[in-house]
XYZ file of C-alpha atoms in Angstrom:
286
model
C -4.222 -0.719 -26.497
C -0.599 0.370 -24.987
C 0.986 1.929 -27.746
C -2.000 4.197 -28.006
C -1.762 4.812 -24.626
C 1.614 5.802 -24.573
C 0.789 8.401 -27.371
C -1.887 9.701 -25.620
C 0.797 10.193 -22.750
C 3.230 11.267 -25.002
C 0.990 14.091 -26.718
C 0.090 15.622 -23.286
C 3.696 15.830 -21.891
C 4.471 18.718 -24.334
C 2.922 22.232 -22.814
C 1.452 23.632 -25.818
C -1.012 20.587 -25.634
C -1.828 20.619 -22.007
C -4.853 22.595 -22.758
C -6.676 20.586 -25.268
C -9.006 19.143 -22.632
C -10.366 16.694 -25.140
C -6.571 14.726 -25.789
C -6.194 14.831 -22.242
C -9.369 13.406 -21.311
C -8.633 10.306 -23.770
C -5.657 10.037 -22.357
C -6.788 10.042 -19.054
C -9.816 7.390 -19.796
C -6.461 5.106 -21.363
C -4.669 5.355 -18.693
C -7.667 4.448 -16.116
C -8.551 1.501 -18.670
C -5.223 0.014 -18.458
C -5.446 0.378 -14.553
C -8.606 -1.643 -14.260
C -7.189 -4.221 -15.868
C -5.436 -5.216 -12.748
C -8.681 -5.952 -10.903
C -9.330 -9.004 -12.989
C -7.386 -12.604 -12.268
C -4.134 -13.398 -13.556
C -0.357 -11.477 -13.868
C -0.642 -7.604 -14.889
C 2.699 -7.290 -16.230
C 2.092 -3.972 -18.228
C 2.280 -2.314 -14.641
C 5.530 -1.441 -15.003
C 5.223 0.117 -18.119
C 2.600 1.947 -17.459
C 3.232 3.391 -14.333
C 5.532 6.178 -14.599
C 3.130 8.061 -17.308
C 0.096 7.325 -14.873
C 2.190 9.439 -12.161
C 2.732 11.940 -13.867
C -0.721 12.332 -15.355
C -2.140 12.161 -11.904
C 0.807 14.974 -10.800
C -1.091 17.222 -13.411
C -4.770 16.772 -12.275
C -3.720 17.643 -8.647
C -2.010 20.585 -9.503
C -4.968 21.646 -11.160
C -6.725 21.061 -7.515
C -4.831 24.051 -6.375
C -2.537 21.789 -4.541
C 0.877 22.755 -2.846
C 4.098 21.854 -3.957
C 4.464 19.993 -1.132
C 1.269 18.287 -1.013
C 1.714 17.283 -4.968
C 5.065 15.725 -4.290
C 3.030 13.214 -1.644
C 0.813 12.402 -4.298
C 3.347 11.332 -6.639
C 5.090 9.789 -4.218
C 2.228 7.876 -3.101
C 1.207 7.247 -6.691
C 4.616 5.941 -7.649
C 4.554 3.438 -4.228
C 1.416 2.013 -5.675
C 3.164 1.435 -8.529
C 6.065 -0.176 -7.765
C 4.184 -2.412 -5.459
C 1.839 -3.861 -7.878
C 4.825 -4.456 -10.238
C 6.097 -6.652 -7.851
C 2.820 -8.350 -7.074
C 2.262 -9.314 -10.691
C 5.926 -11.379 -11.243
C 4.560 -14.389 -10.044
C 7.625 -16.507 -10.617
C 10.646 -16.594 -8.136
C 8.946 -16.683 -4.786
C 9.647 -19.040 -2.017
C 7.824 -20.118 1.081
C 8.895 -18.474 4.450
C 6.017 -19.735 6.299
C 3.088 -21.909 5.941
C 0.338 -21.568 8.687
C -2.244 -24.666 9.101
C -5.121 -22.443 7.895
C -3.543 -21.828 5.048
C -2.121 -18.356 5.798
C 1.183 -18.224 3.887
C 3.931 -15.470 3.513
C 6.145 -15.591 0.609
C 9.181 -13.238 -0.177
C 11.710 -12.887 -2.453
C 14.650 -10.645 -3.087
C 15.034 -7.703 -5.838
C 17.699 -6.027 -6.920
C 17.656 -2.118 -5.426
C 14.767 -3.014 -3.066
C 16.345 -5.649 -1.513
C 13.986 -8.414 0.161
C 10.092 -8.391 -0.088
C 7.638 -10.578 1.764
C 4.786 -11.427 0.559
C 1.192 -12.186 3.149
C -1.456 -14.387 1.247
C -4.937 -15.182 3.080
C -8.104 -15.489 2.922
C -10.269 -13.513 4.905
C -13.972 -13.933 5.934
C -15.089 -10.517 5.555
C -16.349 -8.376 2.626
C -13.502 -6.010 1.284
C -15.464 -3.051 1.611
C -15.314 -3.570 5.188
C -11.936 -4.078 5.348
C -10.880 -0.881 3.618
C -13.158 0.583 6.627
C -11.198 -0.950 9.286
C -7.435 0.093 7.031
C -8.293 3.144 5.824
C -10.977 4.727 7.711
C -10.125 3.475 11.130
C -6.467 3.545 10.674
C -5.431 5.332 13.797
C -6.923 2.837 15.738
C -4.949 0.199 14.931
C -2.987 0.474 17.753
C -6.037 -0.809 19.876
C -6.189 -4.442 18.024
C -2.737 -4.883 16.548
C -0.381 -5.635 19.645
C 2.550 -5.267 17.046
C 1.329 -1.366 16.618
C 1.522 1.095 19.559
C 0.190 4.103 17.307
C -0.822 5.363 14.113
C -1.207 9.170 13.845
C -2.010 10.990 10.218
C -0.146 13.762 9.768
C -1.563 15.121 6.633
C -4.139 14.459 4.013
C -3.897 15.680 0.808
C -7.267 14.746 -0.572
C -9.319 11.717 -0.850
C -6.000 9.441 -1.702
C -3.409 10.656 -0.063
C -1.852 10.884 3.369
C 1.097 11.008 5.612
C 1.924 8.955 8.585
C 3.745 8.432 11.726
C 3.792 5.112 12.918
C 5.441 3.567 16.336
C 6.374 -0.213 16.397
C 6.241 -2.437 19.622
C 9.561 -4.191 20.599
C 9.183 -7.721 19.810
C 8.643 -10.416 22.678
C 12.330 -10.505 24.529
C 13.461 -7.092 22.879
C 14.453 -9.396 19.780
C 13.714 -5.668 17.663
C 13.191 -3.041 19.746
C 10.823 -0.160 18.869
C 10.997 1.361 15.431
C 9.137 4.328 14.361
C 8.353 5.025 10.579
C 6.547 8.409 8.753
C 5.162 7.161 5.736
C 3.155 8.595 2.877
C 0.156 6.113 2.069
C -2.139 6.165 -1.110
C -5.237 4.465 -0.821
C -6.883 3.399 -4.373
C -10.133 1.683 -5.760
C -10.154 0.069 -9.202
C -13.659 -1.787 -9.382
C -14.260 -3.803 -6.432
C -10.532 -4.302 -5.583
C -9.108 -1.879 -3.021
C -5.373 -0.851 -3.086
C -3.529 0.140 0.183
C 0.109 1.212 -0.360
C 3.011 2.754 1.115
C 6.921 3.962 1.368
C 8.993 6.337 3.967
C 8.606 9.935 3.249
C 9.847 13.153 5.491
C 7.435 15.287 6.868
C 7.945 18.690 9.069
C 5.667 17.691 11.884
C 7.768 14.351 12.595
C 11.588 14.698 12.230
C 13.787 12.099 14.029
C 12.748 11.131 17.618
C 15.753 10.263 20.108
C 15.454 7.133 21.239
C 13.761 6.047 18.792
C 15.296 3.866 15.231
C 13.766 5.767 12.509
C 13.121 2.520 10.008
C 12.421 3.128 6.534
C 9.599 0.480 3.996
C 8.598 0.758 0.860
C 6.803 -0.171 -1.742
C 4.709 -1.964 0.711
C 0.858 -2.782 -0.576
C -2.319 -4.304 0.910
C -4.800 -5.693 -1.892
C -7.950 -6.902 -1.224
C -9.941 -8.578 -3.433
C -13.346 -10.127 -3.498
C -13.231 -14.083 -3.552
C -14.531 -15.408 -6.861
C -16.261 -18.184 -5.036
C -17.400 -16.016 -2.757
C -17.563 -12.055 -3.150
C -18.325 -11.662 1.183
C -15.040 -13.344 1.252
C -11.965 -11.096 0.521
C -8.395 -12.543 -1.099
C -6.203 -10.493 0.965
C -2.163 -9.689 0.064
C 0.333 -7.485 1.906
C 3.093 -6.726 0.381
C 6.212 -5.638 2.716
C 9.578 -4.236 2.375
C 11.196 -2.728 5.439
C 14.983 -1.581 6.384
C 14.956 -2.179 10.241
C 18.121 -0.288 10.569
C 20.329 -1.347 13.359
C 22.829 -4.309 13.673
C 20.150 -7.250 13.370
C 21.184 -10.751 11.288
C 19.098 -11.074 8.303
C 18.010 -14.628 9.637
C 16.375 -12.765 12.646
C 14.669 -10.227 10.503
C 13.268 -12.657 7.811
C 11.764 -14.389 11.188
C 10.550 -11.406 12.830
C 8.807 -10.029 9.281
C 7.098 -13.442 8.351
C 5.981 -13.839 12.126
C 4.509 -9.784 12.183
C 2.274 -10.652 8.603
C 0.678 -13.971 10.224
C 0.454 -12.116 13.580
C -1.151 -9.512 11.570
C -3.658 -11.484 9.600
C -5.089 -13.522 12.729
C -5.228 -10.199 14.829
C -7.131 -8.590 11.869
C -9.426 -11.537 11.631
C -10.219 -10.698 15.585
C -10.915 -7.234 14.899
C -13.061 -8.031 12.000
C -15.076 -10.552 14.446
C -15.092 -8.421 17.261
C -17.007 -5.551 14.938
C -19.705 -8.160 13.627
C -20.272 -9.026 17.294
C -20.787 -5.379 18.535
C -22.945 -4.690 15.990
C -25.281 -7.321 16.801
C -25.348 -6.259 20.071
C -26.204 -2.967 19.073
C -29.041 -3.820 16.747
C -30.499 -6.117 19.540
């Protein structure tokens, strides 16, 4: 199936066959093919391969949207953190355990070369994935109400259904360990059959330029999947993927702490959220 793809690929790159909606519709339907693929079990490693056609494909189909300039480089920027962030997630060999919580919550990370150190959160999570993209993706400006780790989340743009940019402010950890660290972020958010895609890397924006006072960190790729439980499809197999540059003189032991500590923080304090929902809503329907 990939060698066709990549002719399909190939064959629409050149502008005198841009036109011929039919090629570019197969194309298209390879290219989406290929990409559902990653919803089933098991290492996807034709990601990689893959991924830089798919960017540019989807480039095309928003500029035919009537979007900006601008606007279509956050796509493929997006597009392309997805990418590289589900590359990563399907190498399943040279990971190592940074923590190891008693519910089973572990985080994982390992170190690339030009990315540097990744951490990877693995759970399980009691709640249907549908409503977790809710809380993520819908709701993601309130975050800063459940996620003590989070003092805002403001969107900036939306280029869209996919796309948008962020600004996001950190809270200092507990004894100023990392003070506050403020990020602007473009974020694509991506269905493929019932698994839901959530990923990121630091952009520049016009409405946000460096704050004083304030460390201007950088991530990316990061990635949230979630994924129905096979045993279980109310149940959701939940992965965050994370790659941040703190910036600042901090020791690499205290960062690998602080990171591993903020995904298991994160995971219980979603877990609350997700309860505290369920309980208002029977409440409500009472």
């Amino acid at each position: 199936m990939l060698p066709a793809t990549f002719k399909l690929c190939a064959g629409i790159s050149y502008r005198h066959m841009r036109n011929m909606t039919g090629l570019r519709k197969n194309a298209l339907v390879a290219i989406h093919h290929e990409l559902n693929r990653l919803a089933v079990p098991g290492p996807s490693n034709w990601i990689s391969q893959v991924r830089r056609r798919s960017s540019l494909l989807s480039s095309r189909i928003e500029e035919e949207k009537g979007y900006s300039e601008e606007e279509i480089s956050y796509v493929k920027q997006g597009e392309d953190a997805l990418q590289k962030a589900i590359s990563i997630l399907s190498e399943q060999n040279g990971w190592t355990i940074e923590t190891m919580a008693a519910n089973g919550d572990k985080v994982l990370s390992k170190t690339l070369p030009d990315i540097g150190k990744v951490f990877k959160l693995e759970v399980m999570l009691e709640q249907h994935p549908d409503n977790l993209y809710q809380e993520l993706v819908g709701n993601m400006e309130q975050m800063g109400e459940w996620n003590p780790n989070v003092k805002q989340v403001k969107i900036l743009q939306k280029i869209g259904t996919d796309t948008m940019v962020t600004h996001e402010t950190s809270a200092e950890t507990p004894g100023n360990v990392v003070g506050p660290r403020d990020f602007v972020s473009v974020r694509c958010a991506k269905r493929r059959g019932s698994t839901c895609f959530l990923a990121g890397m630091s952009t520049q924006h016009p409405k946000m330029p460096q704050q004083r006072g304030v460390v201007r960190a950088e991530n990316g790729p990061t990635c949230i999947v979630m994924k129905p439980c096979a045993e279980d499809p109310n149940k959701t197999n939940f992965t965050w993927l994370l790659n941040i540059d703190l910036k600042g003189w901090i020791p690499k032991t205290i960062i690998n702490k602080v990171l591993s500590q903020t995904q298991v923080d994160f995971a219980n304090h979603l877990r609350q959220r997700m309860a505290n929902n369920v309980s208002m809503e029977m409440a409500h329907a009472c």
